[in-house]
Coordinates of C-alpha atoms in Angstrom, one line a residue:
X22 CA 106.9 139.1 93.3
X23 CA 109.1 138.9 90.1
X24 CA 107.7 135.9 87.2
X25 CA 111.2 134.4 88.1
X26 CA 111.1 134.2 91.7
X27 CA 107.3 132.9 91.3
X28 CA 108.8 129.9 89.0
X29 CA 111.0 128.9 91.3
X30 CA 109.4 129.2 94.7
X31 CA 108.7 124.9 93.8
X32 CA 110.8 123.9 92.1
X33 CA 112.3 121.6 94.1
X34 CA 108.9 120.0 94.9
X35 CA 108.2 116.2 94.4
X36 CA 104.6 114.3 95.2
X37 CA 103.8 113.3 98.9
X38 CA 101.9 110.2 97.8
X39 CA 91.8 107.8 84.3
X40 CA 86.4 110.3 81.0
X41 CA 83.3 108.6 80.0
X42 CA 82.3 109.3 76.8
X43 CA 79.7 111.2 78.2
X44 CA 81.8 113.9 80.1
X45 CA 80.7 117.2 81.2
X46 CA 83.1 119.3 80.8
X47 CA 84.5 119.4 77.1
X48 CA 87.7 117.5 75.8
X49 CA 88.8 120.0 73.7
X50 CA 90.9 123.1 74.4
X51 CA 90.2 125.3 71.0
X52 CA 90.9 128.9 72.0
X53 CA 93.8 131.1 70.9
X54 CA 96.6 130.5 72.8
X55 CA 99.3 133.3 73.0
X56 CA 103.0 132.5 72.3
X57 CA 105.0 131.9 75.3
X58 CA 107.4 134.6 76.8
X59 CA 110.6 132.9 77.4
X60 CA 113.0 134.3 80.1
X61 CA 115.8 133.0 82.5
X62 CA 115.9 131.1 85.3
X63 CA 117.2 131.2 88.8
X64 CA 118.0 129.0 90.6
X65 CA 121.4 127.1 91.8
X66 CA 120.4 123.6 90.7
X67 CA 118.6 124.9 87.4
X68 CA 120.7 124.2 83.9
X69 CA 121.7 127.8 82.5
X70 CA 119.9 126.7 79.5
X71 CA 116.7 126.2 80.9
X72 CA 113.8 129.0 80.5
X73 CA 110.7 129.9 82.0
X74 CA 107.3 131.2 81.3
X75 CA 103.6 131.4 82.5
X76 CA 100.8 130.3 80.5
X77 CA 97.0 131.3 81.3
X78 CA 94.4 129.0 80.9
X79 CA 90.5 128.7 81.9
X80 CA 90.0 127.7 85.7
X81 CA 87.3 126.3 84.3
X82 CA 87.3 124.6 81.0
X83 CA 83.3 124.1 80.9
X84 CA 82.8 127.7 81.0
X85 CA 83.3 130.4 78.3
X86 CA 83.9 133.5 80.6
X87 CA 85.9 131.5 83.7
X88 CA 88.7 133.1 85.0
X89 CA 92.2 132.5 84.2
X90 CA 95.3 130.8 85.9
X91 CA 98.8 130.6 85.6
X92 CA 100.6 127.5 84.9
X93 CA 104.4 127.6 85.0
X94 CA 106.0 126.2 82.2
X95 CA 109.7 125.2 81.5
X96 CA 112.2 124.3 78.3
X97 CA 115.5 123.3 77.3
X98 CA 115.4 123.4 73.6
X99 CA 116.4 120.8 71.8
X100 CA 120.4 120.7 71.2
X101 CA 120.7 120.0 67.7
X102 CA 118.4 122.4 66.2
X103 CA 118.7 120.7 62.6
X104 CA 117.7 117.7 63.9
X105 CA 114.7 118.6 66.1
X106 CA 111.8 116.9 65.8
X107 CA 109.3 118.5 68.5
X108 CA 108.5 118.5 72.1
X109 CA 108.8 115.6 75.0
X110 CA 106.9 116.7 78.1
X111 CA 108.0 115.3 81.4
X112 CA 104.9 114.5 83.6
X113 CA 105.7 114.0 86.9
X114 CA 104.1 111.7 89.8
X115 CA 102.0 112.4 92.7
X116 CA 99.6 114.3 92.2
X117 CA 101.3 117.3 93.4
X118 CA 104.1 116.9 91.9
X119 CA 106.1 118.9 89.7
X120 CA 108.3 118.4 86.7
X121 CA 109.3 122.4 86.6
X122 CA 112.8 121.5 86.8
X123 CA 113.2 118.3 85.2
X124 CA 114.5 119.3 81.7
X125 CA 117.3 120.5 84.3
X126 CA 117.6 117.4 85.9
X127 CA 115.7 114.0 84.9
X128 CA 115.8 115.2 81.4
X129 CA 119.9 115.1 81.6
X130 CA 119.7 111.1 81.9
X131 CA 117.8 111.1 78.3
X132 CA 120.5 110.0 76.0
X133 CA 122.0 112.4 73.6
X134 CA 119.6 111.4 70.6
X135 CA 117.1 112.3 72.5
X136 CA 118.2 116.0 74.1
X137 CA 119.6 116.8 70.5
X138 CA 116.0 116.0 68.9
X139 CA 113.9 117.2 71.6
X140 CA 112.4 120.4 73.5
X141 CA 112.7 119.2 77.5
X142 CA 109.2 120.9 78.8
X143 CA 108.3 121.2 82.1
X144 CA 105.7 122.3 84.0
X145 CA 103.9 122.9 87.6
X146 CA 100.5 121.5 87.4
X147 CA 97.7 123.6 88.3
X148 CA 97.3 124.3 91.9
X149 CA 101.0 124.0 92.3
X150 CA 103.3 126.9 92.9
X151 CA 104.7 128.6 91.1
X152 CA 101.3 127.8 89.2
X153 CA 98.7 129.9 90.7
X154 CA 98.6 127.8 93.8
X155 CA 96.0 125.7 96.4
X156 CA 95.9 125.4 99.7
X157 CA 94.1 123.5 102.3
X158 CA 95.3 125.3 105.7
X159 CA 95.4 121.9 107.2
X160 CA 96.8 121.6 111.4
X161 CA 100.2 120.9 111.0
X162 CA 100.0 117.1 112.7
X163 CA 97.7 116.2 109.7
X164 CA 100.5 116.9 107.2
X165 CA 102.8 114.0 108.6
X166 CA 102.6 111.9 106.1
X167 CA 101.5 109.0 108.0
X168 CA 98.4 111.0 109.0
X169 CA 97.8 111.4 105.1
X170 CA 98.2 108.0 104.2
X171 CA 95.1 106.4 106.0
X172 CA 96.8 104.2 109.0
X173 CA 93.7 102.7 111.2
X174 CA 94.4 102.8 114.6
X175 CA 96.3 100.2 116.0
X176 CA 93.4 97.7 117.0
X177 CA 91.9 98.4 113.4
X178 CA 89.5 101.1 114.2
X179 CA 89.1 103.8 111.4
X180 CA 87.0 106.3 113.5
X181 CA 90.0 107.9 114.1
X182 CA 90.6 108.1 110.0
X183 CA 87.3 109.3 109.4
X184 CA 87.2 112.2 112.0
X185 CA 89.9 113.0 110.2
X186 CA 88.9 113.2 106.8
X187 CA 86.0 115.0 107.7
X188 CA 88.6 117.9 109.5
X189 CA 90.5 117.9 106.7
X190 CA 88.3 118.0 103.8
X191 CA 86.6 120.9 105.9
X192 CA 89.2 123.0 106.0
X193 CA 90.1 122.4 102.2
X194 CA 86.4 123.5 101.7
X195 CA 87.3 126.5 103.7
X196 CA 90.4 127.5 102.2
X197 CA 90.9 126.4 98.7
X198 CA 88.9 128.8 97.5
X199 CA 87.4 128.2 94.0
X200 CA 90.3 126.5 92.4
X201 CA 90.3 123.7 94.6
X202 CA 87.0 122.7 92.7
X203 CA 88.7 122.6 89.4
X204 CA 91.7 120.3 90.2
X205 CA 91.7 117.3 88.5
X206 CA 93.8 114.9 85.7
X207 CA 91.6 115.5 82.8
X208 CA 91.7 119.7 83.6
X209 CA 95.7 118.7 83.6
X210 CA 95.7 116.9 80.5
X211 CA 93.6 119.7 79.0
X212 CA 96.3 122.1 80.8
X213 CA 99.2 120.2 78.8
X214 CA 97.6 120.6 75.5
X215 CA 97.1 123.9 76.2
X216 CA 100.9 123.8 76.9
X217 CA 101.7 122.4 73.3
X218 CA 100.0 125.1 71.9
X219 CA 101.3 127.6 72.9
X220 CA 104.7 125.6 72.6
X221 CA 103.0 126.1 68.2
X222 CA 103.7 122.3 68.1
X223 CA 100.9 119.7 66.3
X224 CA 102.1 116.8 68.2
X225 CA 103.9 116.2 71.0
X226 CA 105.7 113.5 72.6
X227 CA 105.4 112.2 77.1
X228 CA 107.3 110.5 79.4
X229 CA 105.1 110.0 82.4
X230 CA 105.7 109.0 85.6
X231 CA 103.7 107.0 88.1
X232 CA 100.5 109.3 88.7
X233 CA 102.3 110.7 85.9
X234 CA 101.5 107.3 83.8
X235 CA 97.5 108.4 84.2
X236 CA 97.8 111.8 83.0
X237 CA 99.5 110.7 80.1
X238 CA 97.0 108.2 79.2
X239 CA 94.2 110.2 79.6
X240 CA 96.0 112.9 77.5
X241 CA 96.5 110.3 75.0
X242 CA 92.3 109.6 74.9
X243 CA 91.1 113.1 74.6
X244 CA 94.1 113.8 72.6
X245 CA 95.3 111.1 70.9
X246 CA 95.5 112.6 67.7
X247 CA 98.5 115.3 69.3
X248 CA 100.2 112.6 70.9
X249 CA 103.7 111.2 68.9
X250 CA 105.9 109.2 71.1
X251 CA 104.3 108.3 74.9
X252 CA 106.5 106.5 77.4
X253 CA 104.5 105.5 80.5
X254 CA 106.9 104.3 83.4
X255 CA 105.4 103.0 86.5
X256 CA 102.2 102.4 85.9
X257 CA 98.7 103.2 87.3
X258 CA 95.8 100.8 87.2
X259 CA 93.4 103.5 85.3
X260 CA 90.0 101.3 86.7
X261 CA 87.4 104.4 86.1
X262 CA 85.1 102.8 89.0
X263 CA 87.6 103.3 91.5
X264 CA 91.1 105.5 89.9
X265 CA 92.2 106.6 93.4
X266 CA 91.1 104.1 95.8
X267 CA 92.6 101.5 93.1
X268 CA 95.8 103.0 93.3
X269 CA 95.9 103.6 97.2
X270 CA 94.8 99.6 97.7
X271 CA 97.4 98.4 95.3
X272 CA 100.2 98.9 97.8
X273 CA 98.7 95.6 99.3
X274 CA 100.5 93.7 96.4
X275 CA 103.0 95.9 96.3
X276 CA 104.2 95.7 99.2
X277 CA 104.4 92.0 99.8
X278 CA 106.0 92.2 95.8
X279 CA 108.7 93.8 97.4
X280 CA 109.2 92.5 100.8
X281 CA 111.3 89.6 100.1
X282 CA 113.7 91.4 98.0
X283 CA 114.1 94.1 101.1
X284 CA 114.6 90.8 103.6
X285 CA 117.4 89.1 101.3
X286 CA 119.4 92.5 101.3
X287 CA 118.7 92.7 105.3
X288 CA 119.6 89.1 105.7
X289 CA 122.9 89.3 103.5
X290 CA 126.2 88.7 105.3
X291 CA 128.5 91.9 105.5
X292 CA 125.6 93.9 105.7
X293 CA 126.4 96.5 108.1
X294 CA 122.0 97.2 107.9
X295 CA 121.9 93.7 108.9
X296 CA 118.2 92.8 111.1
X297 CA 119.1 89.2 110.7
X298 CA 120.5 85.5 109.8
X299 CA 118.0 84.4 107.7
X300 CA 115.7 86.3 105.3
X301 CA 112.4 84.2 106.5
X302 CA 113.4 86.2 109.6
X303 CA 112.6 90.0 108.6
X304 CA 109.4 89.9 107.9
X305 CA 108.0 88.4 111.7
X306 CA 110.6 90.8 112.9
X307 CA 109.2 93.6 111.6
X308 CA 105.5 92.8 112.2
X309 CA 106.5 92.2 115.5
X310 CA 108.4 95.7 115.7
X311 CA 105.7 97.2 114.7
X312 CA 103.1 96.0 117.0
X313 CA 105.4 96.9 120.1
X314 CA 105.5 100.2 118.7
X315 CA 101.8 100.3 118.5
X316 CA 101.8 99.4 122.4
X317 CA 104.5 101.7 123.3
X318 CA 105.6 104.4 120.9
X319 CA 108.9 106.0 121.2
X320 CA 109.4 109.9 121.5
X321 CA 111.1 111.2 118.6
X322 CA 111.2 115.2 119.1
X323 CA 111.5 116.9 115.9
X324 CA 109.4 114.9 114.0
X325 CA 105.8 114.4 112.7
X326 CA 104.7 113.0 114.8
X327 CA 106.7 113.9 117.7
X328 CA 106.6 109.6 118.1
X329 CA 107.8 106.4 116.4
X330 CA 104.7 104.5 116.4
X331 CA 104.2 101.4 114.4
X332 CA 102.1 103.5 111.6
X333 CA 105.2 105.2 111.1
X334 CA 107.3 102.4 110.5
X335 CA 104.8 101.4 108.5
X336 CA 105.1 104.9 106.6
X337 CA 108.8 104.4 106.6
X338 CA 108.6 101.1 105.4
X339 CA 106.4 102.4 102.1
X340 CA 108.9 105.2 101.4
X341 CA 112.2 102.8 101.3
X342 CA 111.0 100.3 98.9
X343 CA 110.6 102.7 96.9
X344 CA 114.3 101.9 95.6
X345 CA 116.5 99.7 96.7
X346 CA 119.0 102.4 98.0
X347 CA 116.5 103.3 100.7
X348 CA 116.5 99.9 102.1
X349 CA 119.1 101.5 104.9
X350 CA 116.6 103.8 106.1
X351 CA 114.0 101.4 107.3
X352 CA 116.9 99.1 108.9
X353 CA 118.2 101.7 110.4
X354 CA 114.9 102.6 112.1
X355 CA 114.4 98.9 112.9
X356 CA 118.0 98.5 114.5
X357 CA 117.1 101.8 116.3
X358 CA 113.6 101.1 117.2
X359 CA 114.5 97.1 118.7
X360 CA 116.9 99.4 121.5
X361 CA 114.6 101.7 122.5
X362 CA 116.5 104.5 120.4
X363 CA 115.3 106.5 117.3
X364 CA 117.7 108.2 115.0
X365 CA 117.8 112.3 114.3
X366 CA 114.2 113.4 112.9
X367 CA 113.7 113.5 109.4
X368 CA 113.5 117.1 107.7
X369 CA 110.9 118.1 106.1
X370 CA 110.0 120.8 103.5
X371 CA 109.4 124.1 104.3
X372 CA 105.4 124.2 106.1
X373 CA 104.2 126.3 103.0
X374 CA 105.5 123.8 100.8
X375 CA 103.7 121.0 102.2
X376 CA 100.7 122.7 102.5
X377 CA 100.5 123.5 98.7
X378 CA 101.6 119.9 97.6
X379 CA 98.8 118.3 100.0
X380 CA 96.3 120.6 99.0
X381 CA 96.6 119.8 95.0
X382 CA 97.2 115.9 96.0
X383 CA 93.7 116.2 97.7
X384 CA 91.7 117.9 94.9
X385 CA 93.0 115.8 92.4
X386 CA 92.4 112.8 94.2
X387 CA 89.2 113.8 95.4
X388 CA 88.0 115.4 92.0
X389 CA 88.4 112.4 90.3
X390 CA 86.0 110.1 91.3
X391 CA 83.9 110.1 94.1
X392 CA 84.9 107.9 97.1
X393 CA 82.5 105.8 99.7
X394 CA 80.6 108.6 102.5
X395 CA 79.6 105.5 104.7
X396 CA 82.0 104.3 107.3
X397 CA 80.7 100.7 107.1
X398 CA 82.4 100.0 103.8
X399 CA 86.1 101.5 104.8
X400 CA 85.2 99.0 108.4
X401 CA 84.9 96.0 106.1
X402 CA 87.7 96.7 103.5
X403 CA 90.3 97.6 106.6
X404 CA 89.4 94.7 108.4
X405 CA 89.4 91.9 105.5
X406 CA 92.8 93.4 104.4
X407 CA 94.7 93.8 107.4
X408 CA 93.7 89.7 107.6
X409 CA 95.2 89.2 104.6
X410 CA 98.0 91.6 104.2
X411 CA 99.2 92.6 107.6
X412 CA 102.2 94.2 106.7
X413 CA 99.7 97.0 105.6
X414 CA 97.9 96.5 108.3
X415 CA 94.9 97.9 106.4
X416 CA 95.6 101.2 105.4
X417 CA 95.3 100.5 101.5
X418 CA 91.4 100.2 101.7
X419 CA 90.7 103.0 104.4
X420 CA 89.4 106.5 104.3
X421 CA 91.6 109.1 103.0
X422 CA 90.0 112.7 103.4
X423 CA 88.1 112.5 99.8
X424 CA 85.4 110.1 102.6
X425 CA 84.1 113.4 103.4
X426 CA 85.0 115.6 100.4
X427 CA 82.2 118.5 99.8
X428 CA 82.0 118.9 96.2
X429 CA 81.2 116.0 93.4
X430 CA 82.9 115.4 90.7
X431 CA 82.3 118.0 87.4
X432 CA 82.6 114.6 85.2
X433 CA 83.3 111.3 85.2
X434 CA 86.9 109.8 85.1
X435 CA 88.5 109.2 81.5
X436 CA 87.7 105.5 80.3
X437 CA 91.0 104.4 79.3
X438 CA 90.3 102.6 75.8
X439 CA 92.6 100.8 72.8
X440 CA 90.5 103.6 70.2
X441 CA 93.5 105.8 69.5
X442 CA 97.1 105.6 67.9
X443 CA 99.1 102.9 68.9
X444 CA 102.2 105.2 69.7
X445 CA 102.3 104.0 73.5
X446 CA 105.3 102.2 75.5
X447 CA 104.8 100.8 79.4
X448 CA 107.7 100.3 81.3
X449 CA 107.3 98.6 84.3
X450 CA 109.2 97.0 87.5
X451 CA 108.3 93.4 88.6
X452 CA 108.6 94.9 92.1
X453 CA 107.2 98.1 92.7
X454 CA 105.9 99.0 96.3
X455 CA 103.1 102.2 94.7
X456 CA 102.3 101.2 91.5
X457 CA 102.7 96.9 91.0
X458 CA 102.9 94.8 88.1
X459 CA 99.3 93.7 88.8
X460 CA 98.0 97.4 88.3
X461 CA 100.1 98.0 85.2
X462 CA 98.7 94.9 83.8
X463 CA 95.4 96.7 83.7
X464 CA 96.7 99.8 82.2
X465 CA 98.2 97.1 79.2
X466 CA 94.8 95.6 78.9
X467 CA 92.5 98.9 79.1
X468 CA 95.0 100.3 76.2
X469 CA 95.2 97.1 74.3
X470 CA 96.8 97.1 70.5
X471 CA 97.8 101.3 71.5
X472 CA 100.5 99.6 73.4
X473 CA 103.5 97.8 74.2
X474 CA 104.8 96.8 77.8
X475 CA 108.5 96.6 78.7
X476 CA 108.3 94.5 82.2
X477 CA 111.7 94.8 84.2
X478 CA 112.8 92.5 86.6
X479 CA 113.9 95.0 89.1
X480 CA 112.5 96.6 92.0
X481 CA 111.8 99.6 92.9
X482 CA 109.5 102.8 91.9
X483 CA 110.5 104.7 88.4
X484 CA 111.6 102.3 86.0
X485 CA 113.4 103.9 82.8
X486 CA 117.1 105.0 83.9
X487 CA 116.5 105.0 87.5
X488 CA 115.5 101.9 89.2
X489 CA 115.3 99.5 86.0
X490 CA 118.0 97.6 84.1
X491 CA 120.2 98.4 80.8
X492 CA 117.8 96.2 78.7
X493 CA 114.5 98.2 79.6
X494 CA 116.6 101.6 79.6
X495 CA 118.0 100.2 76.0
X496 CA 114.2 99.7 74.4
X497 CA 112.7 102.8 75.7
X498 CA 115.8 105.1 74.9
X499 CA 115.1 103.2 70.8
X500 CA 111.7 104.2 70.9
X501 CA 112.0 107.5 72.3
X502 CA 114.6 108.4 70.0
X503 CA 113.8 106.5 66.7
X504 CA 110.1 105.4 67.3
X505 CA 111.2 102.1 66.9
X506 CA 108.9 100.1 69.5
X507 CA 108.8 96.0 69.8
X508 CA 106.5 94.3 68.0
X509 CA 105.1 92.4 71.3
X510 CA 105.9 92.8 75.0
X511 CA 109.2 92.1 76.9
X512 CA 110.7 91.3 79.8
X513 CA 113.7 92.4 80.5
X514 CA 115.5 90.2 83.1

């Protein structure tokens, strides 16, 4: 297989679904780094200017002699070369995500200033193919993304999610191989600044993105003196006791952020996605929807499942608040679902595809920090959230597969702290269904004078020139391209 064809065998791929001072494994990343060998592209959607090269570095950061793996990294170099200033990696969500082709695409929103002053670099993160890549060999009904996202069973029983997790993580113990051990957010950060220096750059400048937000603030502690300019959209709560689990139980809040906004558009007259008169309406509509579908699920051949249940219009209901122009998705289901219909099965990626994305989203998440074994404590949290958030119907505090996950974690997770440069911007919706306000709040505290917080009254997931508004864009686009940040935080209505 050519290095080209490697590169781009994900490049299309985008996510499924913060360490103590005493870490293990060592921050630092001193070893010579060869230059990178820049060729072309392929690909229809990929900017001609865009180029492509593989980096090695240590599976294993804690050990002198461990072996190598590729990373796939990506550029568009900066368009006014008299005017560059450096590099401005794009980290991108999940994990198992990848920014490989972002300078191609996300990268071409960045206003001029920025594109003329700045390298675009992406990359795959370990694990992730083109990257030398992961995979689980999971049963095929597991990688439905309702069956990843923890769902109890309708009358709140999580044996069901626990046998589960236990198949799961046995078959990631099975076939991840060694690599699987070594996937984590501080091996990625240490992955980036291997990156940069190769890339022969001193500092370097971030815009993360949701999971994205993490890995450039734990960069920005183990490597705070190579950071420049860090923009940190959608924001994770970094809480080191729980990382994962915190970020899987804030779509409580986040969801009931971002239900009223869904049930004024679905209320409005004109509507052709109209569910009803009033907004008040929606949401006992859809709780009721849902718990009919519990009862009596509708076939849907094609899909994953092959059935509309109500954990998948629970699912469905996560994926469209994700932005406002999903809303027609969900209502569509509803409309569909309240006649006994369902409308043509989603597509999906390719098997492979899945299979590599799920595979680094579980080591990363189950790397990190090491999750509850005993089913008693995923019993009580379901039951004590579905009570109090029932559109969630308890998902956000169950057992993901990381219940039964075989290996401990090498280290601790990052502390996120305020001892580093203060050269950090948050941007961040009022309304955001994965990562809230509430979360990002945390994030603003744990980083303290390092940063500055942009709050947008918007909804949706991805703040800066996506789901936002002109006065966030305005402030990060200044600081990205100036360094000019506020003196304080805003809020951008």
């Amino acid at each position: 297989m050519t290095q080209r064809t490697r590169l781009l065998r994900n490049a299309a791929v985008v996510g499924v679904s913060t360490a103590l001072l005493g870490i293990t494994a060592p921050a630092a990343t001193a070893a010579p780094t060869e230059p990178l060998a820049w060729a072309d592209c392929e690909g229809a959607t990929v900017d001609p200017r865009q180029q492509c090269a593989t980096l090695q570095v240590p599976m294993d950061y804690a050990d002198p002699d461990s072996p190598l793996i590729d990373i796939a990294v990506s550029r568009i170099p900066a368009e006014d070369p008299a005017a560059r200033r450096g590099a401005l990696f794009l980290i991108a969500g999940g994990p198992g995500g990848s920014s490989l082709n972002d300078p191609s695409g996300k990268g071409q929103k960045l206003p001029q200033r920025v594109r003329d002053t700045h390298d675009l670099i992406g990359f795959a993160p370990r694990g992730l193919a083109p990257s030398t890549p992961v995979t689980c060999g999971l049963e095929y009904g597991d990688l439905a993304t309702s069956k990843l996202r923890p769902w109890p069973a309708p009358d709140g029983s999580v044996d069901g999610n626990m046998a589960t997790a236990r198949r799961m993580a046995d078959a990631c113990a099975r076939n991840g191989g060694e690599l699987i051990k070594h996937l984590s957010t501080a091996n990625e950060a240490r992955d980036i600044d291997r990156i940069r220096a190769a890339l022969g750059e001193r500092k370097i400048s971030a815009w993360g993105v949701s999971y994205g937000t993490y890995v450039g603030a734990v960069y920005s502690q183990l490597f705070g003196h190579r950071t420049d300019r860090i923009v940190l959209d959608s924001v994770d709560n970094p809480d080191p006791a729980r990382v994962n689990r915190a970020w899987l139980a804030a779509h409580e809040q986040g969801v009931e952020d971002t239900f009223p906004h869904f049930a004024a558009w679905a209320s409005q007259p004109g509507n052709p996605d109209r569910l009803a008169r009033r907004a008040a309406d929606v949401r006992p509509l859809f709780l009721r929807l849902a718990a009919r579908l519990d009862r009596d699920p509708i076939p849907w051949p094609g899909a994953n499942p092959e059935e509309l249940n109500g954990n998948v219009l629970r699912q469905t209901m996560l994926e469209s608040f994700a932005s406002p122009s999903r809303y027609p998705t969900l209502a569509r289901l509803m409309r569909a679902a309240a006649q006994g219909t369902v409308p043509p099965a989603p597509q999906a990626p390719p098997e492979a595809v899945l299979q590599n994305v799920t595979a680094v989203g579980a080591g990363t998440l189950c790397n990190d920090v090491a999750w509850p074994a005993s089913q008693a404590v995923y019993e009580k949290g379901v039951a004590e959230s579905r009570a109090e958030y029932p559109l969630t119907a308890g998902m956000p505090r169950n057992a993901m597969l990381c219940a039964a996950w075989p290996y401990p974690p090498r280290e601790a997770p990052v502390r996120i702290t305020d001892r580093g440069p203060s050269n950090i911007l948050l941007v961040q919706s009022a309304r955001d269904v994965n990562t809230p306000l509430a979360g990002a709040l945390k994030m603003r505290e744990a980083l303290g004078r390092r940063a500055v917080m942009v709050t947008v009254d918007s909804t949706g997931h991805d703040a800066y020139l996506a789901n936002g508004n002109e006065c966030g864009d305005r402030v990060v686009s200044r600081f990205l391209a100036t360094g000019d940040r506020p003196g304080s935080d805003v809020y951008c209505r």
